[in-house]
Amino acid sequence: VNPYLALAAAGFRQQARSRLVLVSGLFTALFFGTVRSAVFFALFRVRGHAAGLGLSEALTYAWVVEAVYPLAYTLWSWNIAARIRSGDLVVDLTRPQDAFTGLLAYDAGRNLAQLAFRSVPTMLFAALAVPAVAGHGLALPGGPVGWAMAGLSVLLVPVIAFGIRFLQECVAFVTADYRGLGRLLFFPLMLLAGFLVPIEFFPGPLRVAAESSPLFAVLSAPVRVCQGVDAGRSLLVQVAWVVAMWLVCRWVFGRAVRRMVVHGG
Amino acid sequence: VGDFRGYLRLARASVLAQTERPLLFWGSVVGASFSVMAEGAGIYLLVHTFGRIGGWTPSQVLVLYAITLLGFALFSTFCYSLHSPNFASLLRTGAFDRALNLPIRPLVWLLGSDLQTRELGRFVLGVGLLAWAGGDAGVRWSPGSLAVLAMACACTALVLFGISLAGVAMSFHTRQATEFVTVLAFGGLNLAAYPLQVFDTLLRMVFVYLVPVGLTVYVPALWLLGKHGPAWAGRGLLPLVPVLTAAACAGGLLAYRAGLRHYLEVG
């Protein structure tokens, strides 16, 4: 068996192990999606359109963000930093397969489980329940090409998010207090990614900064691809960030491993 | 060791341990204050674009948000280890089992062993945001309004405490963190940052009367802003706020005690 496939399968099993966690995760997504939708209903009652969005686009944003969020921000954050700190990474480096690709494969397996048991059911619920309850449908892709683009866009999210997280966790190579940096950056990153509010609502310079960062590719790009707004360009931006993150991560990891000193003989 | 003295010793050790690592400490304090800026900016941008939500202006909504924030900061400072993922980690690593052998109540150990100083950043920025938004929304600060504000923050923190204890009781059985608790505690706070009338009747009733985190934020905010509010949660319900808070705490404590009585150590 290909070692990377075996690692991905192990990651999938690890994530799918507890039914209670899966059910409660899905429940969380549905709850927060409902809260966001209620806020948008109240806002769009005041004015039909704002910042280029109508109610359908805003509701699509609310639910796609809830579906994609667990792929972008993972509950197992800091696993890589913990491996660096504990020395487990040294074991990874002695294995015949590439350590970086192995970490990515394991992460991809866990994310596939998140996608299957949380993201897809969340979107199915939204697509069925929102029109029934609110009498207002989501702005979803109309044809097979649109759906294929949306699927690809969502699949690219965990790859880019892994890159961002990996770079952040590489701080553990130089300090044991790596969590401080994570706590410092968490909320500004959430705002810039468009998790707290769609980036269409940002003032000019902030919007330019958000659209130019890899964070755009993690949350806002899949929202736009699903809405069918600027879909081709958003998908291309995601592909470009996958390549860029891969190159930067490999370079940083290579340098860090060359300078690493293993304690304990 | 008496419980109170034991708590003070644990809390002191916890604070000293956090300040021993300056990068982690300051990163956490500044990061917590960034959360206020980012979330506050998000809410303001959204409501400001439309002008109003449910008849509330952006600064009035920020008053609601600031109360949720201060309540959360209080809870998180003193009860961080009750937060579902943190407690589940204590169970899995066996740290809680070891605490059962100490000459101190396990709940006191839980509260004292992880006093979070980083919430200082959230608290300071939250007070600043409340002062600014309250001034803009026409809040008249007086001893009476400050007392209502203090009650709102304390009751919000205590409701979160009650919910978290119920979550701890669940974790005794499941050995895992459950996001159900996240929804009730932090989802409720997220919802309470907006005027409650924008939500569906079921959500409103759950978060006003059953898990009263909506009530502890919304009703005092009505009082501060000089609003009357809807019949189902008008400002006249202010005396009900401490009553329902006490009920939520009592429910949480009962669930915790029942869970602890039947808990079998992991090892």
Coordinates of C-alpha atoms in Angstrom, one line a residue:
Chain A
V1 CA 0.0 0.0 0.0
N2 CA 1.2 3.5 -0.8
P3 CA 2.4 4.9 2.6
Y4 CA 0.7 8.3 1.9
L5 CA -2.6 6.5 1.2
A6 CA -2.2 4.5 4.4
L7 CA -1.6 7.7 6.3
A8 CA -4.6 9.4 4.8
A9 CA -6.8 6.3 5.6
A10 CA -5.4 6.5 9.2
G11 CA -6.3 10.2 9.4
F12 CA -9.8 9.4 8.1
R13 CA -10.4 6.7 10.7
Q14 CA -9.0 8.9 13.5
Q15 CA -11.5 11.6 12.6
A16 CA -14.5 9.3 12.0
R17 CA -13.9 7.3 15.2
S18 CA -16.4 9.1 17.5
R19 CA -20.0 9.3 16.3
L20 CA -20.8 11.7 19.2
V21 CA -18.1 14.1 18.0
L22 CA -19.3 13.9 14.4
V23 CA -23.0 14.5 15.4
S24 CA -22.2 17.4 17.7
G25 CA -19.9 18.9 15.1
L26 CA -22.7 18.8 12.5
F27 CA -25.2 20.2 15.1
T28 CA -22.7 23.1 15.7
A29 CA -22.5 23.9 12.0
L30 CA -26.3 23.9 11.6
F31 CA -26.8 26.1 14.7
F32 CA -24.3 28.7 13.7
G33 CA -25.6 28.6 10.1
T34 CA -29.1 29.3 11.4
V35 CA -27.9 32.2 13.5
R36 CA -26.0 33.8 10.6
S37 CA -29.0 33.3 8.3
A38 CA -31.4 35.0 10.9
V39 CA -29.0 38.0 11.1
F40 CA -28.9 38.3 7.3
F41 CA -32.7 38.0 7.0
A42 CA -33.1 40.9 9.5
L43 CA -30.5 43.0 7.7
F44 CA -31.8 42.4 4.2
R45 CA -35.3 43.3 5.4
V46 CA -33.9 46.9 5.8
R47 CA -32.4 47.0 2.3
G48 CA -32.7 44.4 -0.5
H49 CA -29.1 44.7 -1.7
A50 CA -25.9 45.8 -0.1
A51 CA -22.2 45.6 -1.1
G52 CA -23.2 43.8 -4.3
L53 CA -25.0 41.0 -2.4
G54 CA -28.7 40.1 -2.3
L55 CA -30.3 37.9 0.3
S56 CA -29.7 34.7 -1.7
E57 CA -25.9 35.4 -2.0
A58 CA -25.7 36.3 1.7
L59 CA -27.4 33.1 2.8
T60 CA -25.1 31.1 0.5
Y61 CA -22.2 32.9 2.1
A62 CA -23.5 31.9 5.6
W63 CA -23.9 28.2 4.8
V64 CA -20.8 27.7 2.6
V65 CA -18.7 29.3 5.4
E66 CA -20.2 27.0 7.9
A67 CA -19.5 24.0 5.7
V68 CA -16.0 25.0 4.8
Y69 CA -14.9 26.3 8.2
P70 CA -14.0 22.9 9.7
L71 CA -11.7 22.2 6.7
A72 CA -10.0 25.6 7.1
Y73 CA -9.7 25.7 10.9
T74 CA -9.1 22.2 12.2
L75 CA -9.7 21.1 15.7
W76 CA -6.3 19.3 15.6
S77 CA -4.4 22.5 15.1
W78 CA -1.0 22.5 16.7
N79 CA -0.5 18.7 16.1
I80 CA 2.5 19.5 13.9
A81 CA 4.0 21.9 16.5
A82 CA 3.5 19.4 19.2
R83 CA 5.4 16.8 17.1
I84 CA 8.2 19.2 16.7
R85 CA 8.4 20.0 20.4
S86 CA 8.1 16.4 21.6
G87 CA 10.7 15.2 19.1
D88 CA 8.2 12.9 17.3
L89 CA 9.1 14.7 14.1
V90 CA 12.6 13.1 14.3
V91 CA 10.8 9.7 14.0
D92 CA 8.9 11.0 10.9
L93 CA 12.2 12.1 9.4
T94 CA 13.7 8.6 9.8
R95 CA 10.9 7.0 7.8
P96 CA 11.4 6.2 4.1
Q97 CA 8.6 8.5 3.0
D98 CA 8.8 12.3 2.8
A99 CA 7.8 13.7 6.3
F100 CA 6.1 16.8 4.9
T101 CA 4.0 14.9 2.4
G102 CA 3.2 12.4 5.2
L103 CA 1.9 15.1 7.4
L104 CA -0.2 16.5 4.6
A105 CA -1.6 13.1 3.7
Y106 CA -2.7 12.5 7.3
D107 CA -4.3 15.9 7.5
A108 CA -6.1 15.3 4.2
G109 CA -7.5 12.0 5.5
R110 CA -8.9 13.8 8.6
N111 CA -10.3 16.5 6.4
L112 CA -12.0 14.0 4.1
A113 CA -13.9 12.7 7.1
Q114 CA -14.9 16.3 8.0
L115 CA -16.0 16.9 4.5
A116 CA -18.1 13.7 4.4
F117 CA -19.7 13.9 7.8
R118 CA -19.9 17.6 8.4
S119 CA -19.5 19.8 5.3
V120 CA -21.7 17.9 2.8
P121 CA -24.6 17.3 5.3
T122 CA -24.4 21.0 6.3
M123 CA -24.8 22.1 2.6
L124 CA -27.5 19.4 2.0
F125 CA -29.5 20.7 5.0
A126 CA -29.1 24.3 3.9
A127 CA -30.1 23.5 0.3
L128 CA -33.3 21.7 1.4
A129 CA -34.3 23.6 4.6
V130 CA -33.6 27.2 3.7
P131 CA -36.0 27.4 0.7
A132 CA -38.6 25.4 2.7
V133 CA -38.4 27.6 5.9
A134 CA -37.6 31.0 4.4
G135 CA -39.1 30.7 0.9
H136 CA -35.8 32.0 -0.4
G137 CA -33.3 29.7 -2.1
L138 CA -29.5 29.7 -2.0
A139 CA -27.5 31.0 -4.9
L140 CA -25.9 27.6 -5.9
P141 CA -24.3 26.5 -9.1
G142 CA -26.8 25.8 -11.9
G143 CA -25.0 23.1 -14.0
P144 CA -22.5 20.2 -13.8
V145 CA -19.6 22.5 -14.6
G146 CA -20.6 24.9 -11.8
W147 CA -20.9 22.0 -9.4
A148 CA -17.5 20.5 -10.5
M149 CA -15.8 23.8 -9.9
A150 CA -17.5 24.2 -6.5
G151 CA -16.3 20.7 -5.6
L152 CA -12.8 21.3 -6.7
S153 CA -12.8 24.7 -4.9
V154 CA -13.9 23.1 -1.6
L155 CA -11.2 20.3 -2.0
L156 CA -8.5 22.9 -2.4
V157 CA -9.4 24.6 0.9
P158 CA -7.8 22.1 3.3
V159 CA -4.6 22.0 1.2
I160 CA -4.2 25.8 1.4
A161 CA -5.2 25.8 5.1
F162 CA -2.7 23.1 5.8
G163 CA 0.0 25.3 4.3
I164 CA -0.9 28.3 6.4
R165 CA -1.1 26.3 9.5
F166 CA 2.1 24.5 8.8
L167 CA 4.0 27.8 8.4
Q168 CA 2.5 29.0 11.7
E169 CA 3.4 25.8 13.5
C170 CA 7.0 25.9 12.2
V171 CA 7.5 28.6 14.8
A172 CA 7.8 25.6 17.2
F173 CA 11.3 25.1 15.6
V174 CA 12.5 28.3 17.3
T175 CA 10.4 28.7 20.4
A176 CA 8.4 26.4 22.7
D177 CA 5.9 29.3 23.1
Y178 CA 4.4 28.8 19.6
R179 CA 0.8 29.1 20.9
G180 CA 1.4 32.8 21.7
L181 CA 1.8 33.6 18.0
G182 CA -1.3 31.5 17.2
R183 CA -3.4 33.3 19.7
L184 CA -2.1 36.7 18.5
L185 CA -3.0 36.0 14.8
F186 CA -6.2 34.0 15.2
F187 CA -8.9 36.7 15.1
P188 CA -7.2 39.1 12.6
L189 CA -6.9 36.0 10.3
M190 CA -10.6 35.1 10.8
L191 CA -11.6 38.7 10.0
L192 CA -9.3 38.9 6.9
A193 CA -10.5 35.5 5.7
G194 CA -14.1 36.7 5.7
F195 CA -15.3 34.4 8.4
L196 CA -16.8 37.1 10.6
V197 CA -18.3 39.1 7.8
P198 CA -18.2 38.8 4.0
I199 CA -15.2 40.7 2.6
E200 CA -17.6 42.5 0.2
F201 CA -18.5 44.6 3.3
F202 CA -14.9 45.6 3.9
P203 CA -13.7 49.2 3.2
G204 CA -11.5 49.5 0.1
P205 CA -7.9 49.0 1.4
L206 CA -9.0 46.2 3.8
R207 CA -10.8 44.4 1.0
V208 CA -7.7 44.7 -1.3
A209 CA -5.6 43.2 1.5
A210 CA -8.1 40.4 2.1
E211 CA -8.3 39.5 -1.6
S212 CA -4.5 39.5 -2.0
S213 CA -3.8 37.1 0.9
P214 CA -4.0 33.3 0.9
L215 CA -6.8 33.6 3.4
F216 CA -9.1 34.6 0.5
A217 CA -8.5 31.2 -1.1
V218 CA -9.5 29.5 2.1
L219 CA -13.0 30.9 2.7
S220 CA -14.1 33.7 0.4
A221 CA -13.0 32.0 -2.9
P222 CA -15.2 28.8 -2.3
V223 CA -18.1 31.1 -1.4
R224 CA -17.7 33.0 -4.7
V225 CA -17.3 29.8 -6.7
C226 CA -20.5 28.4 -5.1
Q227 CA -22.3 31.6 -5.8
G228 CA -21.1 31.6 -9.4
V229 CA -19.7 35.1 -8.9
D230 CA -16.2 35.5 -10.5
A231 CA -16.0 31.7 -10.2
G232 CA -13.2 31.0 -12.7
R233 CA -10.9 33.7 -11.4
S234 CA -11.5 32.6 -7.8
L235 CA -10.6 29.0 -8.6
L236 CA -7.5 30.0 -10.4
V237 CA -6.4 32.1 -7.4
Q238 CA -6.9 29.0 -5.2
V239 CA -4.8 26.9 -7.6
A240 CA -2.1 29.6 -7.6
W241 CA -2.0 29.6 -3.7
V242 CA -1.8 25.8 -3.6
V243 CA 1.4 26.0 -5.7
A244 CA 2.8 29.0 -3.8
M245 CA 2.1 27.5 -0.3
W246 CA 3.6 24.1 -1.3
L247 CA 6.8 25.9 -2.5
V248 CA 7.1 28.1 0.6
C249 CA 6.3 25.3 3.0
R250 CA 8.9 23.0 1.4
W251 CA 11.5 25.8 1.6
V252 CA 10.8 26.6 5.2
F253 CA 10.7 23.0 6.3
G254 CA 13.9 22.2 4.4
R255 CA 15.7 25.1 6.1
A256 CA 14.2 24.3 9.6
V257 CA 15.2 20.6 9.4
R258 CA 18.8 21.4 8.2
R259 CA 19.2 23.7 11.3
M260 CA 17.4 21.4 13.7
V261 CA 19.4 20.1 16.7
V262 CA 18.0 16.8 18.1
H263 CA 18.4 16.6 21.9
G264 CA 18.7 13.3 23.7
G265 CA 21.2 11.6 21.4
Chain B
V1 CA -5.7 22.5 53.1
G2 CA -8.9 24.5 53.2
D3 CA -10.7 24.9 49.9
F4 CA -10.3 28.7 49.8
R5 CA -6.6 28.7 50.7
G6 CA -6.0 25.8 48.3
Y7 CA -7.7 27.8 45.5
L8 CA -5.5 30.8 46.2
R9 CA -2.4 28.8 46.1
L10 CA -3.3 27.1 42.9
A11 CA -4.4 30.4 41.3
R12 CA -1.1 32.0 42.3
A13 CA 0.9 29.2 40.9
S14 CA -1.2 29.3 37.7
V15 CA -0.6 33.0 37.2
L16 CA 3.1 32.7 38.0
A17 CA 3.5 29.9 35.4
Q18 CA 1.8 32.0 32.7
T19 CA 4.0 35.0 33.3
E20 CA 7.1 32.9 33.3
R21 CA 6.7 32.6 29.5
P22 CA 6.6 36.2 28.2
L23 CA 6.1 35.4 24.5
L24 CA 3.1 33.1 25.2
F25 CA 1.7 35.5 27.8
W26 CA 1.8 38.7 25.8
G27 CA 0.8 36.9 22.6
S28 CA -2.2 35.6 24.4
V29 CA -3.1 38.9 26.1
V30 CA -2.7 40.9 22.8
G31 CA -4.4 38.2 20.9
A32 CA -7.5 38.3 23.2
S33 CA -7.7 42.1 22.7
F34 CA -7.4 41.5 18.9
S35 CA -10.5 39.3 19.1
V36 CA -12.5 42.2 20.4
M37 CA -11.3 44.4 17.6
A38 CA -11.9 41.8 14.9
E39 CA -15.3 40.7 16.1
G40 CA -16.4 44.2 17.0
A41 CA -15.3 45.5 13.6
G42 CA -17.1 42.6 11.9
I43 CA -20.4 43.4 13.6
Y44 CA -20.0 47.1 13.1
L45 CA -19.3 46.8 9.4
L46 CA -22.2 44.5 8.9
V47 CA -24.8 46.6 10.7
H48 CA -23.4 49.9 9.6
T49 CA -23.8 48.9 5.9
F50 CA -27.5 48.5 6.4
G51 CA -28.0 51.2 9.1
R52 CA -30.0 49.1 11.5
I53 CA -30.9 45.5 12.5
G54 CA -34.2 44.8 14.2
G55 CA -34.5 48.6 14.8
W56 CA -31.1 48.8 16.6
T57 CA -28.3 51.1 15.5
P58 CA -24.7 49.8 15.1
S59 CA -23.5 51.3 18.4
Q60 CA -26.5 49.8 20.3
V61 CA -25.6 46.4 18.9
L62 CA -22.0 46.9 20.0
V63 CA -23.3 47.5 23.5
L64 CA -24.9 44.0 23.4
Y65 CA -21.7 42.6 22.0
A66 CA -19.6 44.3 24.7
I67 CA -21.7 42.7 27.5
T68 CA -21.3 39.3 25.9
L69 CA -17.6 39.9 25.7
L70 CA -17.2 41.0 29.4
G71 CA -19.3 38.1 30.6
F72 CA -17.2 35.7 28.5
A73 CA -13.9 37.3 29.7
L74 CA -15.0 36.8 33.4
F75 CA -16.0 33.2 32.7
S76 CA -12.9 32.4 30.8
T77 CA -10.6 33.9 33.4
F78 CA -12.0 31.9 36.3
C79 CA -13.4 28.8 34.7
Y80 CA -11.1 28.0 31.7
S81 CA -10.6 24.4 32.6
L82 CA -14.3 23.8 32.5
H83 CA -14.4 24.6 28.8
S84 CA -15.3 21.3 27.1
P85 CA -12.1 20.5 25.2
N86 CA -9.9 21.6 28.1
F87 CA -11.7 19.3 30.6
A88 CA -11.8 16.4 28.2
S89 CA -8.0 16.7 27.9
L90 CA -7.7 16.6 31.7
L91 CA -9.7 13.4 31.7
R92 CA -7.8 11.7 28.9
T93 CA -4.4 12.5 30.3
G94 CA -5.4 11.4 33.8
A95 CA -4.7 14.8 35.3
F96 CA -8.3 14.9 36.7
D97 CA -7.9 11.4 38.2
R98 CA -4.8 12.6 40.1
A99 CA -6.7 15.6 41.4
L100 CA -9.3 13.3 42.9
N101 CA -6.6 12.1 45.3
L102 CA -5.7 15.7 46.5
P103 CA -7.0 17.1 49.8
I104 CA -9.1 19.7 47.9
R105 CA -12.5 19.5 46.2
P106 CA -12.1 18.5 42.5
L107 CA -14.1 21.5 41.4
V108 CA -12.0 23.9 43.4
W109 CA -8.9 22.3 41.8
L110 CA -10.4 22.7 38.4
L111 CA -11.2 26.4 38.9
G112 CA -7.9 27.3 40.6
S113 CA -5.4 25.3 38.5
D114 CA -5.9 27.3 35.3
L115 CA -6.7 31.0 36.0
Q116 CA -6.4 32.7 32.6
T117 CA -4.5 36.0 32.8
R118 CA -4.8 36.5 29.0
E119 CA -8.4 37.5 29.4
L120 CA -7.1 40.8 30.7
G121 CA -6.7 42.0 27.1
R122 CA -10.3 41.1 26.2
F123 CA -11.5 42.7 29.4
V124 CA -9.7 46.0 28.9
L125 CA -10.7 46.3 25.2
G126 CA -14.3 45.2 26.1
V127 CA -14.6 48.0 28.7
G128 CA -13.2 50.5 26.2
L129 CA -15.6 49.3 23.5
L130 CA -18.5 49.5 25.9
A131 CA -17.6 53.1 27.0
W132 CA -17.4 54.2 23.3
A133 CA -20.5 52.4 22.0
G134 CA -22.5 53.3 25.2
G135 CA -21.6 56.9 24.8
D136 CA -22.6 56.9 21.1
A137 CA -25.8 55.0 21.9
G138 CA -26.8 57.5 24.6
V139 CA -26.2 55.4 27.7
R140 CA -26.3 57.6 30.8
W141 CA -23.6 56.1 33.1
S142 CA -24.7 56.3 36.8
P143 CA -24.2 54.1 39.8
G144 CA -27.5 52.4 38.9
S145 CA -26.6 51.7 35.3
L146 CA -23.1 50.5 36.4
A147 CA -24.8 48.1 38.8
V148 CA -27.0 46.7 36.1
L149 CA -24.0 46.3 33.8
A150 CA -22.0 44.5 36.5
M151 CA -25.0 42.2 37.2
A152 CA -25.3 41.5 33.4
C153 CA -21.7 40.5 33.1
A154 CA -21.6 38.4 36.3
C155 CA -24.9 36.6 35.4
T156 CA -23.7 35.9 31.8
A157 CA -20.5 34.4 33.3
L158 CA -22.4 32.4 35.8
V159 CA -24.8 31.0 33.1
L160 CA -21.7 29.9 31.1
F161 CA -20.4 28.3 34.3
G162 CA -23.6 26.4 34.7
I163 CA -23.7 25.2 31.1
S164 CA -20.0 24.2 31.3
L165 CA -20.6 22.2 34.4
A166 CA -23.3 20.3 32.6
G167 CA -20.8 19.7 29.8
V168 CA -18.3 18.4 32.4
A169 CA -21.0 16.0 33.6
M170 CA -21.4 14.7 30.0
S171 CA -17.7 14.3 29.6
F172 CA -17.6 12.1 32.7
H173 CA -19.6 9.6 30.6
T174 CA -18.2 10.2 27.1
R175 CA -14.5 11.0 28.0
Q176 CA -14.7 13.5 25.1
A177 CA -15.4 17.2 24.4
T178 CA -18.8 17.7 22.9
E179 CA -19.7 20.6 20.7
F180 CA -23.2 20.6 22.1
V181 CA -21.8 22.5 25.0
T182 CA -20.1 24.9 22.6
V183 CA -23.4 25.6 20.9
L184 CA -25.3 26.2 24.1
A185 CA -22.6 28.4 25.7
F186 CA -20.7 30.1 22.9
G187 CA -23.5 29.8 20.3
G188 CA -25.8 31.5 22.8
L189 CA -23.3 34.3 23.3
N190 CA -22.9 34.7 19.5
L191 CA -26.7 35.0 19.2
A192 CA -26.9 37.4 22.2
A193 CA -24.6 39.8 20.4
Y194 CA -27.6 40.8 18.2
P195 CA -31.1 42.0 19.2
L196 CA -33.1 38.9 20.1
Q197 CA -36.1 39.9 18.1
V198 CA -34.3 39.0 14.8
F199 CA -34.3 35.3 15.7
D200 CA -36.9 32.6 15.3
T201 CA -39.3 32.1 18.3
L202 CA -37.8 28.7 19.2
L203 CA -34.3 30.1 19.4
R204 CA -35.5 33.1 21.4
M205 CA -37.3 31.0 23.9
V206 CA -34.4 28.5 24.3
F207 CA -31.8 31.3 24.9
V208 CA -34.1 33.5 27.0
Y209 CA -35.7 31.0 29.4
L210 CA -34.0 27.6 29.1
V211 CA -30.3 28.6 28.7
P212 CA -30.7 32.2 29.8
V213 CA -27.6 33.6 28.2
G214 CA -29.8 35.7 25.9
L215 CA -31.8 37.1 28.8
T216 CA -28.7 38.1 30.9
V217 CA -27.4 40.2 28.0
Y218 CA -30.5 41.5 26.3
V219 CA -32.7 42.6 29.2
P220 CA -29.9 44.6 31.0
A221 CA -29.0 46.1 27.6
L222 CA -32.6 47.3 27.1
W223 CA -32.4 48.9 30.6
L224 CA -29.1 50.6 29.8
L225 CA -30.3 51.9 26.4
G226 CA -33.6 53.1 27.7
K227 CA -35.5 50.7 25.4
H228 CA -38.7 48.8 26.4
G229 CA -38.3 45.7 24.3
P230 CA -40.8 43.1 23.3
A231 CA -43.4 41.6 25.7
W232 CA -41.6 38.2 25.8
A233 CA -38.3 39.9 27.0
G234 CA -39.0 43.4 28.1
R235 CA -37.0 45.5 30.5
G236 CA -39.4 44.6 33.2
L237 CA -37.9 41.1 33.3
L238 CA -34.7 42.5 34.9
P239 CA -35.4 40.9 38.4
L240 CA -35.8 37.6 36.6
V241 CA -32.1 37.7 35.4
P242 CA -30.5 36.7 38.7
V243 CA -33.2 34.1 39.4
L244 CA -32.7 32.3 36.1
T245 CA -29.0 32.6 36.5
A246 CA -29.2 30.9 39.9
A247 CA -31.3 28.2 38.3
A248 CA -28.8 27.6 35.5
C249 CA -25.9 27.4 38.1
A250 CA -27.9 25.0 40.3
G251 CA -28.8 22.8 37.4
G252 CA -25.1 22.7 36.3
L253 CA -23.9 21.9 39.8
L254 CA -26.5 19.1 40.3
A255 CA -25.4 17.6 36.9
Y256 CA -21.7 17.8 37.9
R257 CA -22.3 16.2 41.3
A258 CA -24.3 13.4 39.7
G259 CA -21.7 12.8 37.0
L260 CA -18.8 12.8 39.6
R261 CA -20.6 10.3 41.8
H262 CA -20.8 7.8 38.9
Y263 CA -17.4 8.6 37.4
L264 CA -15.0 5.7 37.0
E265 CA -11.4 6.7 36.7
V266 CA -9.8 6.2 33.3
G267 CA -6.8 4.2 34.5

